[in-house]
């Protein structure tokens, strides 16, 4: 198993180019099942989760030509498509559920075993199923009780669906299913993340008729057929936010290329409150943590456009060393403070009470042996390792490999003192 060894580092300096968005490319890859023609996707990040989605689509019968060194993948779902997703692949990536809507269109019957909960929560999918049922899909409730989604439909029809929570995955699955359904679907209280907008622009390029993506009400008018297209994936706003915090926590000065500032309004606002100087130039986003003292601020995670839950742990890393106490409230996932214990092993002295974490701040952190508890938490303990005295050894870095392309190389190029070691003992 691989580990990262992180030493106290100089302020990050130089340039970093952000990769394509993991959370945009995964639903877009799933959506290629909606056409029998070839789709070409560029700026596809070379990530473990992308490889698992490629394996899943191949297993379903798609022909997948991935060239992740060139960040491209071509998918043709032309021949016989099976409706059964193998548990061996689904258990590696819960985002496998994203193929559900498209698969029902292709085969009339989809069977997807569900992974259990994960580090950050139980991850239910009742909203995905509520939407599909409203479109005429039948779900085998007995199998569902055993954690197997067995869903079928001769033909899907439009409907009006209200999401009790603006679930990203439910919005994506329902939007995909509605593109080829008979009639019009109105999705209310939809998720508004930029990744939803990117999926909608991919589907509309294919010939779908989707209006309102990125707002809380999405209208999808069903069409008969979709065609294969080329699509370039949007930049990964969470990777960008992670490097912004890297510049902030080390009092560095970096240029971030391939970033969409409007996707990061909440993160820019909160970092600015902490004294970080963020400016847009022709070349990209300049982030400076070397101008003002680093002061604390409070954050509360919310669905987009609120502060993103995926930035909660990286931002908490910053708050452990910022001047003054702060409070972090996590409202999106019910168990997303697993990284608090890891920060405390480094001397952060954080207390939690339910979905609130109290961070005293102003700490001189010490390097320690820590664990990546989820992919964003893994990046967060690397960030604290950059400023902690001594060495921080991060294990279970396969979590980080799921969501950050060339994370060690990109950090090294900015002057970070980090290396990846293979630990044969584990
Ligand atoms: C997506 O997960 C992202 N993953 C997550 O990123 C991200 O944290 C999350 O959206 C929120 O922004 C991908 O896009 C592949 P949700 P998803 O459905 O779709 C509850 C990362 O680090 N909920 O919006 O699973 C659920 O329990 C990952 O890249 C229901 O209650 O998120 C959770 O508390 C982590 N019922 C909340 O909604 C449902 O039917 C948000 O879940 C569905 C969800």
Tab-separated table of C-alpha atoms and ligand atoms in Angstrom, residues 22-23 26 95 120 123-128 165-170 172 193 309-310 332-334 336 375-376, ligand 1:
chain	number	residue	atom	x	y	z
A	22	UNK	CA	-14.081	13.996	-11.583
A	23	UNK	CA	-17.673	14.766	-10.599
A	26	UNK	CA	-18.399	10.353	-14.176
A	95	UNK	CA	-21.012	6.645	-8.378
A	120	UNK	CA	-19.012	10.166	5.193
A	123	UNK	CA	-25.503	7.502	0.980
A	124	UNK	CA	-29.139	6.452	0.315
A	125	UNK	CA	-30.687	6.652	-3.174
A	126	UNK	CA	-34.384	6.903	-2.403
A	127	UNK	CA	-34.581	10.206	-4.293
A	128	UNK	CA	-33.100	8.643	-7.444
A	165	UNK	CA	-33.020	17.296	-0.906
A	166	UNK	CA	-31.166	18.762	-3.915
A	167	UNK	CA	-29.222	15.535	-4.410
A	168	UNK	CA	-26.502	15.772	-7.093
A	169	UNK	CA	-26.712	12.096	-8.045
A	170	UNK	CA	-30.515	11.994	-8.076
A	172	UNK	CA	-28.173	13.514	-12.718
A	193	UNK	CA	-23.783	22.266	-9.099
A	309	UNK	CA	-18.998	19.994	1.467
A	310	UNK	CA	-16.048	18.613	-0.524
A	332	UNK	CA	-24.733	17.958	3.673
A	333	UNK	CA	-23.356	14.632	4.977
A	334	UNK	CA	-24.150	13.185	8.389
A	336	UNK	CA	-18.045	14.014	7.517
A	375	UNK	CA	-10.492	11.513	-0.685
A	376	UNK	CA	-10.944	15.128	0.390
B	1	LIG	C1	-21.931	13.968	-5.197
B	1	LIG	O1	-22.242	12.835	-4.406
B	1	LIG	C2	-20.409	13.985	-5.306
B	1	LIG	N1	-19.950	12.764	-5.967
B	1	LIG	C3	-19.791	14.081	-3.911
B	1	LIG	O2	-18.393	14.189	-4.073
B	1	LIG	C4	-20.300	15.373	-3.246
B	1	LIG	O3	-19.791	15.439	-1.930
B	1	LIG	C5	-21.833	15.355	-3.216
B	1	LIG	O4	-22.349	15.188	-4.562
B	1	LIG	C6	-22.414	16.638	-2.645
B	1	LIG	O5	-21.968	17.728	-3.386
B	1	LIG	C7	-20.042	12.676	-7.318
B	1	LIG	O6	-20.520	13.590	-7.980
B	1	LIG	C8	-19.523	11.418	-7.944
B	1	LIG	P1	-25.856	13.831	-2.964
B	1	LIG	P2	-23.798	12.353	-4.280
B	1	LIG	O7	-26.768	12.827	-3.554
B	1	LIG	O8	-24.480	12.529	-5.576
B	1	LIG	C9	-28.405	12.781	0.828
B	1	LIG	C10	-16.159	13.695	-3.690
B	1	LIG	O9	-15.441	13.901	-2.715
B	1	LIG	N2	-29.254	11.987	-0.067
B	1	LIG	O10	-25.992	15.279	-3.343
B	1	LIG	O11	-23.792	11.013	-3.647
B	1	LIG	C11	-27.070	12.076	1.047
B	1	LIG	O12	-27.191	11.091	2.050
B	1	LIG	C12	-17.559	13.162	-3.513
B	1	LIG	O13	-15.839	13.934	-4.884
B	1	LIG	C13	-30.430	11.451	0.444
B	1	LIG	O14	-30.749	11.641	1.624
B	1	LIG	O15	-24.329	13.437	-3.232
B	1	LIG	C14	-26.175	13.210	1.474
B	1	LIG	O16	-26.343	13.422	2.861
B	1	LIG	C15	-17.850	12.849	-2.058
B	1	LIG	N3	-31.209	10.692	-0.373
B	1	LIG	C16	-26.738	14.404	0.701
B	1	LIG	O17	-28.041	14.024	0.235
B	1	LIG	C17	-30.889	10.452	-1.681
B	1	LIG	O18	-31.668	9.774	-2.374
B	1	LIG	C18	-25.908	14.784	-0.508
B	1	LIG	O19	-25.913	13.657	-1.363
B	1	LIG	C19	-29.690	11.005	-2.187
B	1	LIG	C20	-28.885	11.769	-1.365
